[in-house]
Structure formats: structure tokens, C-alpha cells
């Protein structure tokens, strides 16, 4: 459907139901997926957080790909979406596992142990410890900083003791 303003509307209510139905995330059982297996450079060109939010609105909680756009990757972390980088071979193994029986063959991610379990197999992945903590504790960067409130206060006190002229500047 081509609207008068030239924008394509792909919603089924606008006559493109077949396009809507062909999209894999709109079909059973994939429409209940929480993990999206992706290709190379996923999210490249998606520098706004809306790209991550859209995936989360679909119910996606984790992405597994070979590479991600750098800004997109950071936005995933900041918004609680887990981006995992694996080799092409490992991703192919996951795809083959799911395609054999999409209903029963599940992929389980354990962020604490940095492992992906599927069938009787396991893949261990690397992930930045700082980001792992953020995601496990459900913290954003501000909340993580606020966890250091005592250390920040202690630093401020010692800094003012070493630089007494700053007390006057702060009180004014």
C-alpha cells in the first residue's frame, strides 16, 4: 500500500497482509521469540535508541550476532538488551538447532556463567564484566554511579581538605 504521502504502510490492515505474514517474527512459533539470531553488523545505521526499543517491543531480550553497529551495541547495553557476539560457525549451529524443531529446540542464555545452552551443547561467550553487572543488576549508568555514593562523598571531603580554597567557591 502506497499512501498519498509516499510512505509505504506494511500493516495487514492496509492491504499488505501477505508481506506482514511473510515476516518471520510475525509467524508461529517465532512470534514468541525472546532471542534474535542476526547476521554481520546488525544495527549498523541504527544510532537512535528507538531501534533497540522497537526490538524490545517485539519481546526480544537478547541478540546473538557476529558483529553489531557500535552505537547500536552501546544502546542495547544502556537499555537492557543483551547483545552477544559469536563466530559465524557458532551462530550457524544455533540456527540449525532451532530450525530442526522451532517449538521444542530452545536456546538458553546464562548471563552469570556467560554460556548459551542448546540441546546437549554449550557455547561460552565473552562479555565485558562491567556490562554484565549492569544487565544482571538491572542498572543504568546513573544507578551504577549512585551505588558509589559513599566513595564519592569520601572523595569530595578529602578533595576539599586538600584544596580548602574550593570551600569558598562552593559556598558562594
Short mmCIF file of N, CA and C in Angstrom, two decimals:
data_model
loop_
_atom_site.label_atom_id
_atom_site.label_comp_id
_atom_site.label_asym_id
_atom_site.label_seq_id
_atom_site.Cartn_x
_atom_site.Cartn_y
_atom_site.Cartn_z
N UNK A 1 0.84 -1.17 0.00
CA UNK A 1 0.00 0.00 0.00
C UNK A 1 0.88 1.22 0.00
N UNK A 2 0.69 2.08 -0.94
CA UNK A 2 1.43 3.33 -1.04
C UNK A 2 0.49 4.46 -0.63
N UNK A 3 0.75 5.09 0.50
CA UNK A 3 -0.10 6.18 0.97
C UNK A 3 0.09 7.40 0.09
N UNK A 4 -0.83 8.33 0.18
CA UNK A 4 -0.76 9.55 -0.63
C UNK A 4 0.51 10.33 -0.38
N UNK A 5 1.06 10.24 0.84
CA UNK A 5 2.27 10.99 1.16
C UNK A 5 3.54 10.23 0.73
N UNK A 6 3.37 9.08 0.07
CA UNK A 6 4.51 8.33 -0.45
C UNK A 6 5.11 7.33 0.52
N UNK A 7 4.60 7.25 1.73
CA UNK A 7 5.14 6.33 2.75
C UNK A 7 4.46 4.98 2.60
N UNK A 8 5.27 3.91 2.56
CA UNK A 8 4.70 2.56 2.47
C UNK A 8 4.21 2.11 3.84
N UNK A 9 2.99 1.63 3.88
CA UNK A 9 2.42 1.09 5.10
C UNK A 9 2.37 -0.41 4.94
N UNK A 10 3.07 -1.15 5.82
CA UNK A 10 3.15 -2.60 5.70
C UNK A 10 2.19 -3.32 6.65
N UNK A 11 1.31 -2.60 7.30
CA UNK A 11 0.42 -3.26 8.25
C UNK A 11 -0.63 -4.07 7.51
N UNK A 12 -1.08 -5.18 8.09
CA UNK A 12 -2.05 -6.03 7.41
C UNK A 12 -3.38 -5.33 7.15
N UNK A 13 -3.71 -4.35 7.95
CA UNK A 13 -4.97 -3.66 7.76
C UNK A 13 -4.95 -2.74 6.53
N UNK A 14 -3.78 -2.53 5.94
CA UNK A 14 -3.64 -1.66 4.78
C UNK A 14 -3.45 -2.43 3.49
N UNK A 15 -3.71 -3.72 3.50
CA UNK A 15 -3.65 -4.47 2.25
C UNK A 15 -2.37 -5.25 2.02
N UNK A 16 -1.44 -5.19 2.90
CA UNK A 16 -0.19 -5.93 2.72
C UNK A 16 -0.09 -7.06 3.73
N UNK A 17 -1.20 -7.68 4.01
CA UNK A 17 -1.21 -8.77 4.98
C UNK A 17 -0.24 -9.87 4.62
N UNK A 18 -0.06 -10.13 3.31
CA UNK A 18 0.87 -11.19 2.90
C UNK A 18 2.31 -10.82 3.25
N UNK A 19 2.67 -9.55 3.12
CA UNK A 19 4.02 -9.11 3.49
C UNK A 19 4.19 -9.24 4.99
N UNK A 20 3.17 -8.85 5.73
CA UNK A 20 3.19 -8.96 7.18
C UNK A 20 3.37 -10.41 7.61
N UNK A 21 2.63 -11.30 6.98
CA UNK A 21 2.69 -12.72 7.35
C UNK A 21 4.01 -13.37 6.96
N UNK A 22 4.66 -12.89 5.91
CA UNK A 22 5.93 -13.48 5.47
C UNK A 22 7.08 -13.11 6.42
N UNK A 23 6.95 -12.02 7.15
CA UNK A 23 7.98 -11.61 8.08
C UNK A 23 8.05 -12.67 9.19
N UNK A 24 9.20 -13.27 9.37
CA UNK A 24 9.33 -14.43 10.25
C UNK A 24 8.89 -14.15 11.69
N UNK A 25 9.12 -12.95 12.19
CA UNK A 25 8.74 -12.66 13.57
C UNK A 25 7.24 -12.49 13.76
N UNK A 26 6.49 -12.53 12.66
CA UNK A 26 5.04 -12.46 12.75
C UNK A 26 4.40 -13.84 12.68
N UNK A 27 5.20 -14.89 12.53
CA UNK A 27 4.67 -16.25 12.38
C UNK A 27 4.97 -17.09 13.61
N UNK A 28 4.08 -18.04 13.88
CA UNK A 28 4.30 -19.03 14.94
C UNK A 28 5.46 -19.93 14.54
N UNK A 29 6.27 -20.36 15.42
CA UNK A 29 6.38 -20.01 16.83
C UNK A 29 7.32 -18.83 17.07
N UNK A 30 7.86 -18.28 15.97
CA UNK A 30 8.87 -17.22 16.09
C UNK A 30 8.32 -15.94 16.69
N UNK A 31 7.01 -15.74 16.63
CA UNK A 31 6.43 -14.53 17.19
C UNK A 31 6.49 -14.49 18.72
N UNK A 32 6.95 -15.57 19.33
CA UNK A 32 7.13 -15.61 20.78
C UNK A 32 8.63 -15.58 21.15
N UNK A 33 9.47 -15.34 20.19
CA UNK A 33 10.93 -15.38 20.41
C UNK A 33 11.39 -14.26 21.33
N UNK A 34 12.32 -14.60 22.19
CA UNK A 34 12.96 -13.60 23.04
C UNK A 34 14.42 -13.39 22.63
N UNK A 35 14.93 -14.28 21.76
CA UNK A 35 16.31 -14.20 21.29
C UNK A 35 16.27 -14.08 19.77
N UNK A 36 17.02 -13.11 19.24
CA UNK A 36 17.09 -12.91 17.80
C UNK A 36 18.50 -13.26 17.33
N UNK A 37 18.59 -14.23 16.42
CA UNK A 37 19.88 -14.58 15.81
C UNK A 37 20.05 -13.69 14.60
N UNK A 38 21.19 -13.01 14.53
CA UNK A 38 21.39 -11.99 13.49
C UNK A 38 22.62 -12.29 12.65
N UNK A 39 22.78 -11.52 11.60
CA UNK A 39 23.95 -11.62 10.74
C UNK A 39 25.00 -10.59 11.13
N UNK A 40 25.90 -10.36 10.20
CA UNK A 40 27.00 -9.43 10.41
C UNK A 40 26.50 -7.99 10.54
N UNK A 41 27.18 -7.22 11.40
CA UNK A 41 26.99 -5.78 11.53
C UNK A 41 25.55 -5.40 11.82
N UNK A 42 24.87 -6.18 12.62
CA UNK A 42 23.47 -5.91 12.93
C UNK A 42 23.36 -4.58 13.68
N UNK A 43 22.40 -3.78 13.30
CA UNK A 43 22.17 -2.50 13.95
C UNK A 43 23.01 -1.37 13.38
N UNK A 44 23.82 -1.66 12.37
CA UNK A 44 24.62 -0.61 11.74
C UNK A 44 23.67 0.42 11.13
N UNK A 45 23.88 1.67 11.43
CA UNK A 45 23.00 2.72 10.93
C UNK A 45 21.83 3.01 11.85
N UNK A 46 21.72 2.25 12.93
CA UNK A 46 20.64 2.45 13.89
C UNK A 46 21.21 3.12 15.13
N UNK A 47 21.52 4.39 15.01
CA UNK A 47 22.19 5.07 16.12
C UNK A 47 21.22 5.60 17.16
N UNK A 48 19.95 5.56 16.89
CA UNK A 48 18.98 6.05 17.87
C UNK A 48 18.48 4.89 18.72
N UNK A 49 18.12 5.22 19.93
CA UNK A 49 17.65 4.19 20.85
C UNK A 49 16.35 3.55 20.40
N UNK A 50 15.65 4.20 19.49
CA UNK A 50 14.37 3.66 19.01
C UNK A 50 14.53 2.27 18.39
N UNK A 51 15.67 2.01 17.79
CA UNK A 51 15.90 0.69 17.19
C UNK A 51 15.88 -0.39 18.27
N UNK A 52 16.52 -0.12 19.38
CA UNK A 52 16.55 -1.06 20.50
C UNK A 52 15.15 -1.17 21.10
N UNK A 53 14.49 -0.04 21.28
CA UNK A 53 13.15 -0.05 21.86
C UNK A 53 12.19 -0.86 20.99
N UNK A 54 12.32 -0.74 19.68
CA UNK A 54 11.44 -1.50 18.78
C UNK A 54 11.64 -3.00 18.97
N UNK A 55 12.88 -3.43 19.08
CA UNK A 55 13.15 -4.85 19.32
C UNK A 55 12.55 -5.30 20.65
N UNK A 56 12.69 -4.47 21.66
CA UNK A 56 12.14 -4.81 22.97
C UNK A 56 10.61 -4.88 22.92
N UNK A 57 10.00 -4.01 22.12
CA UNK A 57 8.55 -4.07 21.98
C UNK A 57 8.09 -5.37 21.32
N UNK A 58 8.94 -5.97 20.50
CA UNK A 58 8.65 -7.28 19.90
C UNK A 58 8.82 -8.39 20.93
N UNK A 59 9.42 -8.07 22.08
CA UNK A 59 9.66 -9.08 23.09
C UNK A 59 11.07 -9.63 23.07
N UNK A 60 11.93 -9.04 22.25
CA UNK A 60 13.32 -9.50 22.15
C UNK A 60 14.09 -9.05 23.38
N UNK A 61 14.78 -9.99 24.02
CA UNK A 61 15.57 -9.70 25.22
C UNK A 61 17.07 -9.86 24.98
N UNK A 62 17.43 -10.58 23.91
CA UNK A 62 18.85 -10.81 23.60
C UNK A 62 19.03 -10.94 22.10
N UNK A 63 20.19 -10.48 21.64
CA UNK A 63 20.60 -10.62 20.25
C UNK A 63 21.87 -11.44 20.22
N UNK A 64 21.97 -12.33 19.26
CA UNK A 64 23.20 -13.09 19.07
C UNK A 64 23.62 -12.89 17.63
N UNK A 65 24.78 -12.28 17.45
CA UNK A 65 25.28 -11.99 16.11
C UNK A 65 26.79 -12.02 16.06
N UNK A 66 27.33 -11.89 14.85
CA UNK A 66 28.79 -11.87 14.72
C UNK A 66 29.36 -10.51 15.09
N UNK A 67 28.72 -9.46 14.63
CA UNK A 67 29.14 -8.10 14.95
C UNK A 67 27.90 -7.21 15.02
N UNK A 68 28.06 -6.08 15.69
CA UNK A 68 26.97 -5.12 15.83
C UNK A 68 27.50 -3.72 15.51
N UNK A 69 26.62 -2.84 15.04
CA UNK A 69 26.99 -1.45 14.91
C UNK A 69 27.39 -0.93 16.29
N UNK A 70 28.45 -0.14 16.37
CA UNK A 70 29.00 0.23 17.68
C UNK A 70 28.03 1.07 18.51
N UNK A 71 27.38 2.04 17.90
CA UNK A 71 26.43 2.87 18.65
C UNK A 71 25.23 2.02 19.06
N UNK A 72 24.76 1.19 18.15
CA UNK A 72 23.64 0.30 18.45
C UNK A 72 23.99 -0.62 19.62
N UNK A 73 25.20 -1.16 19.62
CA UNK A 73 25.65 -2.06 20.70
C UNK A 73 25.57 -1.35 22.05
N UNK A 74 26.08 -0.13 22.11
CA UNK A 74 26.01 0.64 23.35
C UNK A 74 24.58 0.93 23.77
N UNK A 75 23.73 1.23 22.81
CA UNK A 75 22.32 1.48 23.12
C UNK A 75 21.65 0.23 23.66
N UNK A 76 22.04 -0.93 23.14
CA UNK A 76 21.50 -2.19 23.68
C UNK A 76 21.82 -2.31 25.16
N UNK A 77 23.07 -2.12 25.51
CA UNK A 77 23.50 -2.24 26.90
C UNK A 77 22.75 -1.25 27.78
N UNK A 78 22.71 0.02 27.34
CA UNK A 78 22.07 1.06 28.16
C UNK A 78 20.58 0.83 28.35
N UNK A 79 19.97 0.07 27.47
CA UNK A 79 18.53 -0.15 27.55
C UNK A 79 18.16 -1.57 27.97
N UNK A 80 19.14 -2.35 28.41
CA UNK A 80 18.85 -3.67 28.97
C UNK A 80 18.64 -4.78 27.97
N UNK A 81 19.10 -4.60 26.73
CA UNK A 81 19.01 -5.64 25.71
C UNK A 81 20.40 -6.27 25.57
N UNK A 82 20.49 -7.57 25.73
CA UNK A 82 21.78 -8.28 25.75
C UNK A 82 22.27 -8.57 24.33
N UNK A 83 23.38 -7.94 23.89
CA UNK A 83 23.98 -8.26 22.58
C UNK A 83 25.18 -9.19 22.76
N UNK A 84 25.11 -10.37 22.19
CA UNK A 84 26.19 -11.36 22.32
C UNK A 84 26.87 -11.54 20.97
N UNK A 85 28.20 -11.48 20.99
CA UNK A 85 28.98 -11.68 19.77
C UNK A 85 29.53 -13.11 19.75
N UNK A 86 29.24 -13.81 18.65
CA UNK A 86 29.75 -15.18 18.45
C UNK A 86 30.33 -15.29 17.05
N UNK A 87 31.03 -16.37 16.81
CA UNK A 87 31.55 -16.64 15.47
C UNK A 87 30.40 -17.04 14.54
N UNK A 88 30.62 -16.92 13.26
CA UNK A 88 29.63 -17.35 12.26
C UNK A 88 29.29 -18.82 12.43
N UNK A 89 30.30 -19.63 12.71
CA UNK A 89 30.08 -21.07 12.90
C UNK A 89 29.16 -21.35 14.08
N UNK A 90 29.38 -20.65 15.19
CA UNK A 90 28.53 -20.86 16.37
C UNK A 90 27.09 -20.41 16.09
N UNK A 91 26.94 -19.31 15.40
CA UNK A 91 25.58 -18.84 15.06
C UNK A 91 24.90 -19.85 14.14
N UNK A 92 25.64 -20.39 13.19
CA UNK A 92 25.06 -21.40 12.30
C UNK A 92 24.62 -22.64 13.09
N UNK A 93 25.38 -23.03 14.07
CA UNK A 93 24.99 -24.16 14.92
C UNK A 93 23.67 -23.87 15.63
N UNK A 94 23.52 -22.64 16.14
CA UNK A 94 22.27 -22.25 16.81
C UNK A 94 21.09 -22.25 15.85
N UNK A 95 21.31 -21.71 14.66
CA UNK A 95 20.24 -21.67 13.65
C UNK A 95 19.80 -23.08 13.30
N UNK A 96 20.76 -23.95 13.05
CA UNK A 96 20.43 -25.34 12.70
C UNK A 96 19.65 -26.03 13.82
N UNK A 97 20.05 -25.77 15.05
CA UNK A 97 19.36 -26.36 16.20
C UNK A 97 17.90 -25.91 16.24
N UNK A 98 17.67 -24.62 16.10
CA UNK A 98 16.31 -24.09 16.17
C UNK A 98 15.48 -24.55 14.98
N UNK A 99 16.06 -24.53 13.79
CA UNK A 99 15.30 -24.90 12.59
C UNK A 99 14.84 -26.36 12.59
N UNK A 100 15.56 -27.23 13.28
CA UNK A 100 15.15 -28.65 13.34
C UNK A 100 13.77 -28.78 13.97
N UNK A 101 13.52 -28.02 15.01
CA UNK A 101 12.21 -28.05 15.69
C UNK A 101 12.05 -26.73 16.44
N UNK A 102 11.52 -25.70 15.76
CA UNK A 102 11.43 -24.37 16.37
C UNK A 102 10.59 -24.30 17.65
N UNK A 103 9.68 -25.22 17.83
CA UNK A 103 8.84 -25.20 19.02
C UNK A 103 9.60 -25.77 20.22
N UNK A 104 10.28 -26.88 20.02
CA UNK A 104 10.93 -27.57 21.15
C UNK A 104 12.39 -27.19 21.35
N UNK A 105 13.10 -26.89 20.30
CA UNK A 105 14.54 -26.63 20.41
C UNK A 105 14.79 -25.19 20.84
N UNK A 106 14.99 -25.04 22.11
CA UNK A 106 15.17 -23.73 22.71
C UNK A 106 16.65 -23.40 22.87
N UNK A 107 16.92 -22.10 22.97
CA UNK A 107 18.25 -21.58 23.29
C UNK A 107 18.14 -20.89 24.64
N UNK A 108 19.01 -21.26 25.55
CA UNK A 108 19.01 -20.65 26.88
C UNK A 108 20.32 -19.91 27.10
N UNK A 109 20.21 -18.65 27.50
CA UNK A 109 21.39 -17.84 27.77
C UNK A 109 21.52 -17.68 29.28
N UNK A 110 22.71 -17.95 29.78
CA UNK A 110 23.00 -17.75 31.19
C UNK A 110 24.05 -16.64 31.28
N UNK A 111 23.59 -15.44 31.62
CA UNK A 111 24.49 -14.29 31.67
C UNK A 111 25.48 -14.39 32.83
N UNK A 112 25.10 -15.07 33.88
CA UNK A 112 26.03 -15.22 35.01
C UNK A 112 27.24 -16.06 34.64
N UNK A 113 27.01 -17.16 33.92
CA UNK A 113 28.13 -18.04 33.55
C UNK A 113 28.65 -17.74 32.14
N UNK A 114 28.04 -16.79 31.47
CA UNK A 114 28.40 -16.42 30.09
C UNK A 114 28.37 -17.64 29.18
N UNK A 115 27.23 -18.32 29.21
CA UNK A 115 27.09 -19.52 28.39
C UNK A 115 25.73 -19.54 27.69
N UNK A 116 25.71 -20.20 26.55
CA UNK A 116 24.49 -20.42 25.79
C UNK A 116 24.32 -21.93 25.70
N UNK A 117 23.18 -22.42 26.15
CA UNK A 117 22.90 -23.85 26.14
C UNK A 117 21.80 -24.13 25.12
N UNK A 118 22.03 -25.17 24.32
CA UNK A 118 21.04 -25.58 23.33
C UNK A 118 21.22 -27.08 23.11
N UNK A 119 20.11 -27.81 23.26
CA UNK A 119 20.22 -29.26 23.18
C UNK A 119 21.21 -29.74 24.23
N UNK A 120 22.15 -30.57 23.81
CA UNK A 120 23.17 -31.04 24.73
C UNK A 120 24.48 -30.26 24.55
N UNK A 121 24.42 -29.15 23.85
CA UNK A 121 25.62 -28.35 23.56
C UNK A 121 25.64 -27.06 24.37
N UNK A 122 26.85 -26.53 24.46
CA UNK A 122 27.05 -25.26 25.17
C UNK A 122 28.09 -24.44 24.42
N UNK A 123 27.84 -23.15 24.36
CA UNK A 123 28.80 -22.20 23.80
C UNK A 123 29.09 -21.19 24.91
N UNK A 124 30.35 -20.96 25.18
CA UNK A 124 30.76 -19.95 26.15
C UNK A 124 31.12 -18.70 25.36
N UNK A 125 30.67 -17.54 25.86
CA UNK A 125 30.93 -16.29 25.15
C UNK A 125 31.61 -15.29 26.07
N UNK A 126 32.31 -14.34 25.45
CA UNK A 126 32.96 -13.25 26.17
C UNK A 126 32.00 -12.08 26.28
N UNK A 127 32.05 -11.40 27.42
CA UNK A 127 31.21 -10.22 27.61
C UNK A 127 31.86 -9.35 28.67
N UNK A 128 31.90 -8.06 28.45
CA UNK A 128 32.52 -7.12 29.36
C UNK A 128 31.91 -7.24 30.76
N UNK A 129 32.75 -7.41 31.76
CA UNK A 129 32.30 -7.62 33.15
C UNK A 129 31.42 -6.45 33.63
N UNK A 130 31.81 -5.23 33.28
CA UNK A 130 31.03 -4.05 33.69
C UNK A 130 29.61 -4.12 33.12
N UNK A 131 29.51 -4.47 31.85
CA UNK A 131 28.19 -4.56 31.22
C UNK A 131 27.39 -5.74 31.78
N UNK A 132 28.10 -6.81 32.08
CA UNK A 132 27.45 -7.98 32.67
C UNK A 132 26.78 -7.59 33.99
N UNK A 133 27.51 -6.86 34.83
CA UNK A 133 26.97 -6.40 36.11
C UNK A 133 25.76 -5.49 35.90
N UNK A 134 25.88 -4.55 34.97
CA UNK A 134 24.76 -3.65 34.69
C UNK A 134 23.50 -4.43 34.34
N UNK A 135 23.64 -5.38 33.45
CA UNK A 135 22.48 -6.14 32.99
C UNK A 135 21.95 -7.09 34.05
N UNK A 136 22.84 -7.75 34.77
CA UNK A 136 22.39 -8.67 35.82
C UNK A 136 21.66 -7.94 36.95
N UNK A 137 22.13 -6.75 37.28
CA UNK A 137 21.51 -6.00 38.37
C UNK A 137 20.40 -5.08 37.88
N UNK A 138 20.20 -5.00 36.57
CA UNK A 138 19.15 -4.15 36.02
C UNK A 138 19.41 -2.67 36.24
N UNK A 139 20.67 -2.27 36.18
CA UNK A 139 21.05 -0.89 36.45
C UNK A 139 21.36 -0.14 35.17
N UNK A 140 21.05 1.16 35.19
CA UNK A 140 21.57 2.01 34.13
C UNK A 140 22.85 2.65 34.67
N UNK A 141 23.50 3.48 33.85
CA UNK A 141 24.79 4.03 34.26
C UNK A 141 24.67 4.95 35.46
N UNK A 142 23.57 5.69 35.56
CA UNK A 142 23.37 6.59 36.70
C UNK A 142 23.18 5.78 37.97
N UNK A 143 22.36 4.75 37.89
CA UNK A 143 22.14 3.90 39.07
C UNK A 143 23.43 3.23 39.53
N UNK A 144 24.26 2.84 38.57
CA UNK A 144 25.54 2.23 38.94
C UNK A 144 26.43 3.25 39.63
N UNK A 145 26.44 4.48 39.16
CA UNK A 145 27.22 5.54 39.79
C UNK A 145 26.72 5.81 41.20
N UNK A 146 25.39 5.82 41.37
CA UNK A 146 24.82 6.08 42.69
C UNK A 146 25.17 4.99 43.70
N UNK A 147 25.50 3.80 43.24
CA UNK A 147 25.95 2.74 44.15
C UNK A 147 27.26 3.14 44.82
N UNK A 148 27.98 4.07 44.22
CA UNK A 148 29.27 4.52 44.74
C UNK A 148 29.14 5.79 45.57
N UNK A 149 27.95 6.08 46.06
CA UNK A 149 27.68 7.33 46.78
C UNK A 149 28.65 7.55 47.94
N UNK A 150 28.92 6.53 48.73
CA UNK A 150 29.83 6.68 49.87
C UNK A 150 31.24 7.03 49.41
N UNK A 151 31.71 6.34 48.38
CA UNK A 151 33.05 6.62 47.85
C UNK A 151 33.12 8.02 47.27
N UNK A 152 32.06 8.46 46.61
CA UNK A 152 32.04 9.80 46.02
C UNK A 152 32.08 10.86 47.12
N UNK A 153 31.27 10.66 48.17
CA UNK A 153 31.25 11.60 49.29
C UNK A 153 32.61 11.66 49.98
N UNK A 154 33.22 10.51 50.18
CA UNK A 154 34.55 10.45 50.81
C UNK A 154 35.57 11.21 49.96
N UNK A 155 35.54 11.01 48.66
CA UNK A 155 36.46 11.71 47.77
C UNK A 155 36.24 13.22 47.87
N UNK A 156 34.97 13.65 47.84
CA UNK A 156 34.68 15.08 47.90
C UNK A 156 35.23 15.70 49.18
N UNK A 157 35.05 15.01 50.31
CA UNK A 157 35.56 15.53 51.59
C UNK A 157 37.08 15.66 51.56
N UNK A 158 37.77 14.61 51.11
CA UNK A 158 39.24 14.64 51.06
C UNK A 158 39.73 15.69 50.06
N UNK A 159 39.02 15.83 48.96
CA UNK A 159 39.40 16.80 47.94
C UNK A 159 39.30 18.23 48.50
N UNK A 160 38.22 18.50 49.25
CA UNK A 160 38.07 19.83 49.85
C UNK A 160 39.11 20.07 50.94
N UNK A 161 39.50 19.04 51.66
CA UNK A 161 40.55 19.19 52.69
C UNK A 161 41.89 19.54 52.03
N UNK A 162 42.18 18.92 50.90
CA UNK A 162 43.44 19.18 50.20
C UNK A 162 43.40 20.51 49.43
N UNK A 163 42.21 20.99 49.14
CA UNK A 163 42.04 22.21 48.35
C UNK A 163 41.05 23.13 49.05
N UNK A 164 41.44 23.68 50.21
CA UNK A 164 40.50 24.45 51.04
C UNK A 164 39.90 25.66 50.34
N UNK A 165 40.59 26.24 49.38
CA UNK A 165 40.07 27.39 48.65
C UNK A 165 38.78 27.06 47.88
N UNK A 166 38.55 25.78 47.63
CA UNK A 166 37.33 25.40 46.92
C UNK A 166 36.09 25.53 47.79
N UNK A 167 36.26 25.44 49.13
CA UNK A 167 35.11 25.57 50.03
C UNK A 167 34.46 26.93 49.84
N UNK A 168 35.26 27.96 49.70
CA UNK A 168 34.72 29.32 49.50
C UNK A 168 33.97 29.39 48.17
N UNK A 169 34.56 28.80 47.14
CA UNK A 169 33.93 28.84 45.81
C UNK A 169 32.60 28.08 45.81
N UNK A 170 32.52 26.97 46.54
CA UNK A 170 31.30 26.17 46.59
C UNK A 170 30.22 26.87 47.38
N UNK A 171 30.58 27.53 48.47
CA UNK A 171 29.57 28.18 49.33
C UNK A 171 29.01 29.44 48.70
N UNK A 172 29.71 30.02 47.74
CA UNK A 172 29.22 31.26 47.08
C UNK A 172 28.28 30.95 46.01
#
